[in-house]
CSV table of C-alpha atoms in Angstrom, one decimal:
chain,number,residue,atom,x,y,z
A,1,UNK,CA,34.9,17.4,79.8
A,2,UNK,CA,33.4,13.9,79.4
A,3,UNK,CA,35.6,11.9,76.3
A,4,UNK,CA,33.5,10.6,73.3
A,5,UNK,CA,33.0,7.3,73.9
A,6,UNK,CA,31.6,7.8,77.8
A,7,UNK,CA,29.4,10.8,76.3
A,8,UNK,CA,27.9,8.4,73.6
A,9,UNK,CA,27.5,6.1,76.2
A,10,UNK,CA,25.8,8.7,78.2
A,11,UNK,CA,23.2,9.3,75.7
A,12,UNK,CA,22.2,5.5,75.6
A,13,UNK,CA,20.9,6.0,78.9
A,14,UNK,CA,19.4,9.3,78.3
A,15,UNK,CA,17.1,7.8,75.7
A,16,UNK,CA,17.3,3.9,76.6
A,17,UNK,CA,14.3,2.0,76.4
A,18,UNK,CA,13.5,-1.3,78.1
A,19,UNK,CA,14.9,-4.0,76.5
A,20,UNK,CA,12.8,-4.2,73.5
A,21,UNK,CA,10.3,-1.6,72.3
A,22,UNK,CA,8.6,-4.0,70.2
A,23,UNK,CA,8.9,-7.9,69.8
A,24,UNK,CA,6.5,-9.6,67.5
A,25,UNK,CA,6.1,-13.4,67.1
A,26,UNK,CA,4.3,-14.4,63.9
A,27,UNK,CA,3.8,-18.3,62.9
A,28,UNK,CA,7.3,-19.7,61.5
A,29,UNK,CA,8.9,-16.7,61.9
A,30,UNK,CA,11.4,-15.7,65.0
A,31,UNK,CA,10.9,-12.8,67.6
A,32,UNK,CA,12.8,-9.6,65.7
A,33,UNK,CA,12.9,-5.9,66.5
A,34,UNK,CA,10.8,-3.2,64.8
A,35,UNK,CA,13.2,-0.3,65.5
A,36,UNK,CA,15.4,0.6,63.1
A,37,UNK,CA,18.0,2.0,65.2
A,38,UNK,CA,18.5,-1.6,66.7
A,39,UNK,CA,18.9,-2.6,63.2
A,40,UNK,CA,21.3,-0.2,62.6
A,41,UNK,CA,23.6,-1.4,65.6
A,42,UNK,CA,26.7,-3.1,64.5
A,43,UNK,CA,29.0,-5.1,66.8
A,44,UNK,CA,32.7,-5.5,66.0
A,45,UNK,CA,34.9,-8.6,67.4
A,46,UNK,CA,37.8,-7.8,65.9
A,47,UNK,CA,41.5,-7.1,67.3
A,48,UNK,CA,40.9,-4.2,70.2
A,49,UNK,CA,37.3,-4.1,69.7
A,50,UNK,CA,36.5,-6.4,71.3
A,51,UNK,CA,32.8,-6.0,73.8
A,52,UNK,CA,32.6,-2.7,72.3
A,53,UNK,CA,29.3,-1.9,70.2
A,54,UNK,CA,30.1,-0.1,67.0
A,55,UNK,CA,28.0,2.6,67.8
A,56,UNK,CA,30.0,3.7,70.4
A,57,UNK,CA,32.7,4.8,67.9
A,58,UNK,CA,30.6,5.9,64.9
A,59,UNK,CA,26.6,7.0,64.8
A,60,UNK,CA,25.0,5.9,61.7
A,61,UNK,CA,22.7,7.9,61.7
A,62,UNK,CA,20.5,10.9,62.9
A,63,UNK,CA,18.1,8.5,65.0
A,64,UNK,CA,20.7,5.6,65.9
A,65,UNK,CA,19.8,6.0,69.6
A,66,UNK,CA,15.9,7.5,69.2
A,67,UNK,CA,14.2,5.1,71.4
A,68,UNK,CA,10.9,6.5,72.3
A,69,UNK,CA,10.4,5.0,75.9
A,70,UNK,CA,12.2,5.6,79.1
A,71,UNK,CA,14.2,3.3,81.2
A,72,UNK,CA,12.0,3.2,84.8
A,73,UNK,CA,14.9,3.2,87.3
A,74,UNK,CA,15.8,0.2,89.1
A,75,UNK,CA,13.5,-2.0,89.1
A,76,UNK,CA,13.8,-5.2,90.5
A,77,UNK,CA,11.9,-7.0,88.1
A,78,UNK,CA,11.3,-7.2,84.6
A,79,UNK,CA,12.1,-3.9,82.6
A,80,UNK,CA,9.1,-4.1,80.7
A,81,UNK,CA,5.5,-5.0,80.4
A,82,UNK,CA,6.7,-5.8,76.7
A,83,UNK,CA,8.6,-8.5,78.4
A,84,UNK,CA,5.9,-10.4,79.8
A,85,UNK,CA,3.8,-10.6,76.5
A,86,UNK,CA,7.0,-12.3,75.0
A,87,UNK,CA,7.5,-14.6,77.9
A,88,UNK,CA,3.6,-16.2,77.3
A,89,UNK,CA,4.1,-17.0,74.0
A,90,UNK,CA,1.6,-17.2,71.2
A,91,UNK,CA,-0.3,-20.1,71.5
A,92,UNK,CA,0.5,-21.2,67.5
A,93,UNK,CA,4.1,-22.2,68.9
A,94,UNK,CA,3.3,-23.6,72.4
A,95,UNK,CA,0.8,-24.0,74.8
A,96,UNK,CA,2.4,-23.1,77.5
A,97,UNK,CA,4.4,-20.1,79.1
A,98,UNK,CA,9.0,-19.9,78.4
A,99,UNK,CA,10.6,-21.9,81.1
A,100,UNK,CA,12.9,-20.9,83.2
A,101,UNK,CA,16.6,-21.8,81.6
A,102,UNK,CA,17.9,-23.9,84.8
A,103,UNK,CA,14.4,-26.1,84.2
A,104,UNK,CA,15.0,-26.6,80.9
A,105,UNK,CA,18.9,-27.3,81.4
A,106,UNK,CA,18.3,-29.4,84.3
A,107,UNK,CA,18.5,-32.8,82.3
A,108,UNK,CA,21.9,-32.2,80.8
A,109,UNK,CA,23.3,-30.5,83.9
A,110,UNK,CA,22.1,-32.7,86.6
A,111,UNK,CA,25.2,-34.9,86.7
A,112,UNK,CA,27.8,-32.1,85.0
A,113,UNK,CA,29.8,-32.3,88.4
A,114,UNK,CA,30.2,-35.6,89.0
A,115,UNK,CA,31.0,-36.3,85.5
A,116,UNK,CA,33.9,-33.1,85.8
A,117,UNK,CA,34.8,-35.1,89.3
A,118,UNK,CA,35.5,-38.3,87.5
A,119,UNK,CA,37.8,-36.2,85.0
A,120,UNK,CA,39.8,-35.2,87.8
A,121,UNK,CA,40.3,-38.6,89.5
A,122,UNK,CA,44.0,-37.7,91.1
A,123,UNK,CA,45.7,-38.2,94.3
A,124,UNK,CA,43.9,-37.9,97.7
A,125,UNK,CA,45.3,-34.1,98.0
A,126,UNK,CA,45.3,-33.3,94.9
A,127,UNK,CA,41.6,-34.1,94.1
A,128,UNK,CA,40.4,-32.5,97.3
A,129,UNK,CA,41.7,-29.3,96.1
A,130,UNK,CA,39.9,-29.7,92.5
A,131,UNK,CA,37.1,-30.9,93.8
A,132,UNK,CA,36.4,-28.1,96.2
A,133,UNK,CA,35.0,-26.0,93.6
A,134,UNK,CA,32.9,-28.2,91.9
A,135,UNK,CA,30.6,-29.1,94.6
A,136,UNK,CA,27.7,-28.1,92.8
A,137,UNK,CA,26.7,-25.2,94.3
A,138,UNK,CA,27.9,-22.5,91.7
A,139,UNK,CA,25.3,-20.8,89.6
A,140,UNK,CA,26.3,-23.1,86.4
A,141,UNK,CA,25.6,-20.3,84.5
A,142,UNK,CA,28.3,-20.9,81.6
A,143,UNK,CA,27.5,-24.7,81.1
A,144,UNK,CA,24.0,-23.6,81.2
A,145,UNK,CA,24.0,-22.0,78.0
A,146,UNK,CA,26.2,-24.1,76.2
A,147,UNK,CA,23.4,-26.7,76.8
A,148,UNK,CA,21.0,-24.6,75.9
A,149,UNK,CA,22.8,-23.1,72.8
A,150,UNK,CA,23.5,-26.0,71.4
A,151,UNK,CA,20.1,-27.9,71.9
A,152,UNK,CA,18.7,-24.6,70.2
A,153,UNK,CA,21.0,-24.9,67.4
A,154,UNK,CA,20.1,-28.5,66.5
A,155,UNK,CA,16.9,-27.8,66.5
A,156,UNK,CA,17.8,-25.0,64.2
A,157,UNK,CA,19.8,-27.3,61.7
A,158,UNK,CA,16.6,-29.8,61.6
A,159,UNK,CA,18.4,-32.0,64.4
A,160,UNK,CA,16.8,-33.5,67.2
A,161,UNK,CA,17.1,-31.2,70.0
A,162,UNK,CA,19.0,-33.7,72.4
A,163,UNK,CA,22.7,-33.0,73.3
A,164,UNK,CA,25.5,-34.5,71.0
A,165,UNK,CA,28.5,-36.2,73.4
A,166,UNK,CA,30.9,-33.2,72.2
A,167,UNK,CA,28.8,-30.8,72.8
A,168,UNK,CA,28.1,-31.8,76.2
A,169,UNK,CA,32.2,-32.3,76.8
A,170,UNK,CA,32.1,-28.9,75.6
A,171,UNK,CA,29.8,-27.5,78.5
A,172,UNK,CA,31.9,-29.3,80.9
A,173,UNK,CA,35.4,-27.9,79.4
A,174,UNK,CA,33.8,-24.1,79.9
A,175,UNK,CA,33.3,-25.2,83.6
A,176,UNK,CA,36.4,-26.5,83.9
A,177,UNK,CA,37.8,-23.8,82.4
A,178,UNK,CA,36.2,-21.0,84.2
A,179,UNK,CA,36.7,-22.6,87.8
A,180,UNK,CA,40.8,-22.7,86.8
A,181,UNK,CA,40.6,-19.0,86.2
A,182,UNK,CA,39.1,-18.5,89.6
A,183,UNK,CA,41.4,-20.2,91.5
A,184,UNK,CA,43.8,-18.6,89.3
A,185,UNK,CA,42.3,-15.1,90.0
A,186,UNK,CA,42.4,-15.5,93.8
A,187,UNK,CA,45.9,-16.4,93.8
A,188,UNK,CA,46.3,-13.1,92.1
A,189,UNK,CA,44.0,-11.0,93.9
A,190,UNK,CA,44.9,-12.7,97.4
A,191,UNK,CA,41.7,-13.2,97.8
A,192,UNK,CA,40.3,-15.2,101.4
A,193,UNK,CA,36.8,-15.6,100.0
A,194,UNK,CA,34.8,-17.1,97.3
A,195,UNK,CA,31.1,-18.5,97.2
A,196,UNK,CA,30.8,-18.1,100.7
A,197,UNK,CA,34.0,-19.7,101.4
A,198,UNK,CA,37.8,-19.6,102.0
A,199,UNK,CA,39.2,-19.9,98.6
A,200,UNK,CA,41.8,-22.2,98.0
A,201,UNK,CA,45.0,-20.0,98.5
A,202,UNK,CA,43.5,-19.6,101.6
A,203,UNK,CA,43.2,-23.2,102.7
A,204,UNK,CA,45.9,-24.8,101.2
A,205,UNK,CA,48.6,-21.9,100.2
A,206,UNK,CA,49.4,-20.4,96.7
A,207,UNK,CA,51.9,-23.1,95.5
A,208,UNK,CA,48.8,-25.5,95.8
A,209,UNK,CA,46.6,-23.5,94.5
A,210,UNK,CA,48.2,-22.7,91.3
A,211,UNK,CA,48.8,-26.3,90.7
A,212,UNK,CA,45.6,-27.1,91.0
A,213,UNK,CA,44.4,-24.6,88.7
A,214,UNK,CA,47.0,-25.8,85.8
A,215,UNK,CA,45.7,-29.2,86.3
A,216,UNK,CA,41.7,-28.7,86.0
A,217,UNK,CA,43.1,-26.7,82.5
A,218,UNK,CA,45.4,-29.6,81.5
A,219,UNK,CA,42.1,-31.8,82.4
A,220,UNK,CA,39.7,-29.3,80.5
A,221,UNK,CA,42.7,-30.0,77.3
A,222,UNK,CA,42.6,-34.0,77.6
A,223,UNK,CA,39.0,-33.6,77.4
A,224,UNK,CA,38.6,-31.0,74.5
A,225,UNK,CA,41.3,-33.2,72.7
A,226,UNK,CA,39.4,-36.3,72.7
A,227,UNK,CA,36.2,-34.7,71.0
A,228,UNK,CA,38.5,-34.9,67.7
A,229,UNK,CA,37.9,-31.5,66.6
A,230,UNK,CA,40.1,-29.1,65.2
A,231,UNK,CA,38.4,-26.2,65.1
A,232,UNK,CA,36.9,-26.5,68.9
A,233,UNK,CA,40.9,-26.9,70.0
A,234,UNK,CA,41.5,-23.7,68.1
A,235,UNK,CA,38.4,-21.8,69.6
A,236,UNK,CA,39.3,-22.9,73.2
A,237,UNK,CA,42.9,-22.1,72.9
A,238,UNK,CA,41.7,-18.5,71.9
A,239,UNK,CA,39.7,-18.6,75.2
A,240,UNK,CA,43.0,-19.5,77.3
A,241,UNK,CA,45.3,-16.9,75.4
A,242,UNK,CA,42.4,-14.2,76.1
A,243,UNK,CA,42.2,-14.9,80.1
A,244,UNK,CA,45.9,-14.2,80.2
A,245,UNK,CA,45.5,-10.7,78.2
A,246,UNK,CA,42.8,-10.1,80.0
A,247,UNK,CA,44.5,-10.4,83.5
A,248,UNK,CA,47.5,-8.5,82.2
A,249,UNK,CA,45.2,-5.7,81.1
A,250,UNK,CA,43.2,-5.6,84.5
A,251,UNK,CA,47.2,-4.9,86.2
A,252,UNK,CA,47.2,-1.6,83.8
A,253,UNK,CA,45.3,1.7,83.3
A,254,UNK,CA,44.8,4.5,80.3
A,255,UNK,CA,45.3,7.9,81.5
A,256,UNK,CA,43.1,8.9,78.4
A,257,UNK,CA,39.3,8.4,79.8
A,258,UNK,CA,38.2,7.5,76.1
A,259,UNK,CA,41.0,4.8,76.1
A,260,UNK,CA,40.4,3.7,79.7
A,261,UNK,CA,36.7,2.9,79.1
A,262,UNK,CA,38.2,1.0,75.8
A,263,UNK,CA,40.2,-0.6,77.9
A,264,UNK,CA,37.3,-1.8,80.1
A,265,UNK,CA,35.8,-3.0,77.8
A,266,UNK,CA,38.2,-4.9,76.3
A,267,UNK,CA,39.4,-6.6,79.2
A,268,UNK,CA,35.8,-7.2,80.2
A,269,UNK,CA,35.1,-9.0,77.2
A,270,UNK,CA,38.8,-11.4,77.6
A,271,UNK,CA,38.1,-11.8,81.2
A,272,UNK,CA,34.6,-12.8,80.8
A,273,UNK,CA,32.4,-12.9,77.6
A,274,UNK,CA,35.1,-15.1,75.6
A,275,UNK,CA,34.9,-17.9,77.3
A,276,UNK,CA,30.9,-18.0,76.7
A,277,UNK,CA,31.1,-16.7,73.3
A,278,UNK,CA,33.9,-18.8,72.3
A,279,UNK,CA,32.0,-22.1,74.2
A,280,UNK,CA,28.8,-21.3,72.3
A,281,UNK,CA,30.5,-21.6,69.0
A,282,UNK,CA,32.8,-24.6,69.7
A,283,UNK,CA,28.8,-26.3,70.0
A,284,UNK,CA,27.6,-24.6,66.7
A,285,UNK,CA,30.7,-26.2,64.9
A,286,UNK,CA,30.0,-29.5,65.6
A,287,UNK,CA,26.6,-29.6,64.3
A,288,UNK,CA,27.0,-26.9,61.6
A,289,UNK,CA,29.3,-25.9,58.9
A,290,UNK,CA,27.7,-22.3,58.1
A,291,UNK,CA,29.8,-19.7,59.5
A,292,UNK,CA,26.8,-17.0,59.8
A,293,UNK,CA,25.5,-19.8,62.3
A,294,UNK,CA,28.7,-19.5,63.9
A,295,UNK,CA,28.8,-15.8,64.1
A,296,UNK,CA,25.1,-16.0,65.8
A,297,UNK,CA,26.4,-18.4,68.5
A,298,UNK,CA,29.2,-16.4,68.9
A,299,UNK,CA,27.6,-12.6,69.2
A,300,UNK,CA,25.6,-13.9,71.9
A,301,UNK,CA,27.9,-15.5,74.3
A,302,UNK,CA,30.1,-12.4,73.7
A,303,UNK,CA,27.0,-10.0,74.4
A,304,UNK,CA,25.6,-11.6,77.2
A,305,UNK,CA,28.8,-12.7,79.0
A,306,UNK,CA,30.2,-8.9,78.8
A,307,UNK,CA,26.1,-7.8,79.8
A,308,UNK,CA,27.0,-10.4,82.8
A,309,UNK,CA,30.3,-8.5,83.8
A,310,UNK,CA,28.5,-5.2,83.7
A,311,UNK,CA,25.7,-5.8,86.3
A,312,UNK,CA,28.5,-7.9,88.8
A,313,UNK,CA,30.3,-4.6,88.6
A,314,UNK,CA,27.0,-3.2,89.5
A,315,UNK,CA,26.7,-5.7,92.5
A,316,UNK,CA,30.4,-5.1,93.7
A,317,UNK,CA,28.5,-1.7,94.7
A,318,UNK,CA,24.5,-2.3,96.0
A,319,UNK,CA,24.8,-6.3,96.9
A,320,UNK,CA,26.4,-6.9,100.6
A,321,UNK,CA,29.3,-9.2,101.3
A,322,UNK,CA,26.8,-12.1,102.7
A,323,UNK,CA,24.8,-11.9,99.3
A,324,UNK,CA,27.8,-11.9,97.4
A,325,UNK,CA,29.3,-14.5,99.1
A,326,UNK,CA,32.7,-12.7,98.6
A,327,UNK,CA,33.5,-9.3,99.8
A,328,UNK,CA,31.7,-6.3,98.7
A,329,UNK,CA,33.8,-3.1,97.1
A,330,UNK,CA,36.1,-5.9,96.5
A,331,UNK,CA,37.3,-4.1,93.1
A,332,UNK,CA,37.9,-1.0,94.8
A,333,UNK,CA,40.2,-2.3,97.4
A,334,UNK,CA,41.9,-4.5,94.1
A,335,UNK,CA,42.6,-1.1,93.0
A,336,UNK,CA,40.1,-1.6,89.8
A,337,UNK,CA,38.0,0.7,88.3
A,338,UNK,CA,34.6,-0.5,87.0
A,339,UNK,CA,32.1,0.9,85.1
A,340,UNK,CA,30.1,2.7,88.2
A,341,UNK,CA,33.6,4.0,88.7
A,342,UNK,CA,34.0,5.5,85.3
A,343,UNK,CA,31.0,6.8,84.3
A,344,UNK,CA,30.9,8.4,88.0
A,345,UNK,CA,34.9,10.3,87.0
A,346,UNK,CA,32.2,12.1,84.3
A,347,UNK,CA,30.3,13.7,87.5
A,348,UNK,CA,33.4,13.9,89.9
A,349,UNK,CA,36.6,14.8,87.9
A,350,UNK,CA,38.2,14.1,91.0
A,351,UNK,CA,38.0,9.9,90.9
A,352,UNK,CA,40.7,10.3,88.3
A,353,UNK,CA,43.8,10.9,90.0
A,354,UNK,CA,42.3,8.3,92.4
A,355,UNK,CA,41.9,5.8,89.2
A,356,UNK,CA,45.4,6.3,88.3
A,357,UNK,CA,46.9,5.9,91.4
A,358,UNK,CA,44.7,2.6,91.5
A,359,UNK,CA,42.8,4.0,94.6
A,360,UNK,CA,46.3,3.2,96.9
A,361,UNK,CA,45.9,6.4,98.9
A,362,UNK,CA,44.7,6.4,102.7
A,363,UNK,CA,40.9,7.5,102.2
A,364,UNK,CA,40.4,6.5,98.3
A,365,UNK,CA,38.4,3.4,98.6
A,366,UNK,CA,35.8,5.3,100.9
A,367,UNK,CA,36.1,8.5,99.0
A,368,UNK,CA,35.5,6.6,95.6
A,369,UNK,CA,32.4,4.8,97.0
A,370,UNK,CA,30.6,8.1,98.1
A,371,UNK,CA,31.3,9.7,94.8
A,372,UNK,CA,29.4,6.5,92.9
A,373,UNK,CA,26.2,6.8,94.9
A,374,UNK,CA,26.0,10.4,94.5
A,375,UNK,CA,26.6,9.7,90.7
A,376,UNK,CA,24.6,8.1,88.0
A,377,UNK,CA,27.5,5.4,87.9
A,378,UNK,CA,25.7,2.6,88.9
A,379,UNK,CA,22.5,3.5,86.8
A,380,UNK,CA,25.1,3.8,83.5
A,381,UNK,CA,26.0,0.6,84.0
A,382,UNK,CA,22.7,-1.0,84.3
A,383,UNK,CA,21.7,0.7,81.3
A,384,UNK,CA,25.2,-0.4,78.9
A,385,UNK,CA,24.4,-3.6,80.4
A,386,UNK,CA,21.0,-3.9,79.1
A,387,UNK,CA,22.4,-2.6,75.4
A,388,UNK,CA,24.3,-5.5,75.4
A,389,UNK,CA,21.6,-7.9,76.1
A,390,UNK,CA,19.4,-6.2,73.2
A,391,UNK,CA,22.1,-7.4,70.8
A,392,UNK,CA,22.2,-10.8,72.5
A,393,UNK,CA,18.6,-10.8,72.0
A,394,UNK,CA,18.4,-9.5,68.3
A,395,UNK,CA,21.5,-12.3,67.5
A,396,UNK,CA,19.5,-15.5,68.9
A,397,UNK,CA,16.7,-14.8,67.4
A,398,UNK,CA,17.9,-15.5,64.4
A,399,UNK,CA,17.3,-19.3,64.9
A,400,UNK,CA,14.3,-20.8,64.2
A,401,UNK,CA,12.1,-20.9,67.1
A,402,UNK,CA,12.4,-23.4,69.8
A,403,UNK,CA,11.5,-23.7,73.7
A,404,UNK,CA,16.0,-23.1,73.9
A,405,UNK,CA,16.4,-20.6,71.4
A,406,UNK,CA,13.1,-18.7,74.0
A,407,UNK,CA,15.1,-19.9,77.2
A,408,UNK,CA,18.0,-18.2,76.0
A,409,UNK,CA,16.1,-14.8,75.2
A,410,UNK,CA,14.9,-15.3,78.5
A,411,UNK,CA,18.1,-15.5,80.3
A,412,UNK,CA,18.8,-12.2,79.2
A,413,UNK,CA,16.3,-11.3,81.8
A,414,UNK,CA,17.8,-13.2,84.3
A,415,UNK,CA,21.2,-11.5,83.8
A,416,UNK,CA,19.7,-8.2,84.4
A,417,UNK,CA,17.8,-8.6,87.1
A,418,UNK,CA,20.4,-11.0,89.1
A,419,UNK,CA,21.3,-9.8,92.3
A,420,UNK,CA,24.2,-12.2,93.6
């Protein structure tokens, strides 16, 4: 029998709609949501509820989840006509259409790497091993939206739009910051592969590899401590104690399947969504003092960045190792169970012995595979994913309109529909 929270889940997708049934856009006023169940959904941050929606441990309501349109099933593109009369916006705020996010972040990203390069000005050895990462040729999501954040939230405090110097150290910080994690995580993993190459473990050994990820986060420290805030150290240092939960909690498993999917979740959110959410408040802090303003910036990095987890949990399973550029089923052969995985041990009782035995016997990886496909796993997971994003969507619209504040309603689009 399916546990609570997976059943509660379940019925999400049963009666999801696209991602917003209606937006509306009136002069001075931001996009909102008509529906009152969205209105109803609360989100909770606090200690081991963290990613999870509050509605997946309570309903509020008789029609908390009565959305009246249907999901259409994978499709590539947008989810919804609904989302195309956003994206041309009323003519009263612009004349023409949202950008795309990487046009509008271009300016402030354009020289991101060689600015991180510079930070890292070491020893012949020891800067070819940080450098090799930041090449430019990552997806520059996470800097991304710190730029765009915080150019949407001085707009929103009656500030000119362009980047303050913190704020910009900030972006770089979260890059620097992320990239340690991944060479981190590939020590850890053994992984040979990442972004299409051999990781660094692979090229230079583990020893190395670990040292140079402890450097680019003593780096990322120097850095944070020279914008001269208090608050932005504290925020980041939460960032840094979450990754290390968060990897410890990706070595363990719940034999409850409510707590495992809790568990997911949680770890999702430490592992990915706190760097973002945590990086999109250290920018509100240094141009506002109103903590609701701080919660906004925060509720959306944490939604998007766990929405962002779901879907490349999604791709570990329909996205081929060239797309990737790292090697598909990869989670599966880690001995990880995603969220395909789980909501697929719903359909096939059967995946949870192999989930508990972390998918170590001869035959489990394959076995587990088959059972996702002939599941609605994978479709699940699309569908939590795109929650997620609705509560991005409903938090950043609280700012006062501006071509950011659009971009980063738009991105939520781009999350979704990703496919590498």
């Amino acid at each position: 029998m399916a546990c609570p929270l997976l059943r509660q889940c379940s019925k999400w997708n049963a009666n999801c709609s696209s991602l917003f049934e209606t937006l509306w856009y009136s002069n001075g006023r931001s996009v909102s949501f008509s529906t009152s169940s969205l209105g109803r959904t609360s989100w909770s941050s606090g200690p081991g509820n963290e990613g999870q929606p509050s509605a997946l441990r309570r309903r509020t309501g008789p029609n908390t989840f009565n959305f009246t349109t249907s999901l259409a099933r994978h499709k590539p593109r947008l989810l919804d006509p609904s989302l195309k009369s956003f994206f041309c916006i009323n003519s009263a705020h612009t004349d023409v259409k949202v950008q795309d996010p990487f046009t509008i972040a271009q300016k402030d990203l354009t020289n991101l790497y060689d600015d991180i390069r510079k930070e890292l000005f070491v020893t012949k050895e020891l800067k070819a091993l940080c450098h090799y990462y930041f090449d430019g040729k990552g997806k520059a999501i996470r800097p991304m939206i710190v730029v765009l954040m915080a150019r949407a939230l001085n707009s929103h405090s009656n500030r000119s739009g362009e980047l303050l110097p913190g704020q910009r150290a900030v972006a770089m910080i979260t890059e620097m910051i992320h990239t340690a994690s991944l060479v981190h995580d590939d020590v850890i993993d053994g992984s040979n592969k990442r972004r299409g190459k051999g990781t660094i473990n692979e090229l230079w050994g583990e020893k190395k590899a670990i040292l140079a990820g402890d450097f680019i986060l003593s780096v990322a420290s120097i850095t944070m401590a020279r914008i001269g805030n208090n608050t932005v150290v504290k925020v980041f240092s939460q960032v840094i104690e979450d990754l290390v939960r968060g990897e410890f909690m990706q070595l363990g498993s719940k034999e409850n399947e409510n707590e495992r999917f809790k568990h997911y979740l949680e770890k999702t959110f430490k592992k990915t969504a706190s760097l973002i959410a945590n990086s999109c408040k250290a920018v509100c802090v240094l141009v506002s003092s109103d903590p609701k303003v701080h919660e906004i910036a925060y509720q959306y990095g944490k939604n998007v960045g766990i929405a962002f987890q779901l879907v490349d949990d999604v791709l570990d399973f329909t996205s081929g190792a060239n797309h990737l550029g790292k090697p598909s089923a990869a989670d599966l052969k880690l001995g990880l169970a995603t969220g395909p995985v789980l909501f697929a041990c719903q359909q096939f009782p059967e995946l949870h012995s192999m989930i508990m035995r972390r998918f170590s016997s001869k035959g489990d990886v394959d076995r587990a595979w088959q059972y996702v496909f002939q599941s609605d796993g994978v479709e699940q997971t699309k569908n939590l994913a795109q929650h997620y994003c609705q509560e991005a969507i409903r938090q950043i619209s609280m700012l006062r309109p501006s071509a950011e504040r659009d971009a980063l309603i738009r991105l939520t689009e781009m999350v979704l529909t990703r496919d590498k």
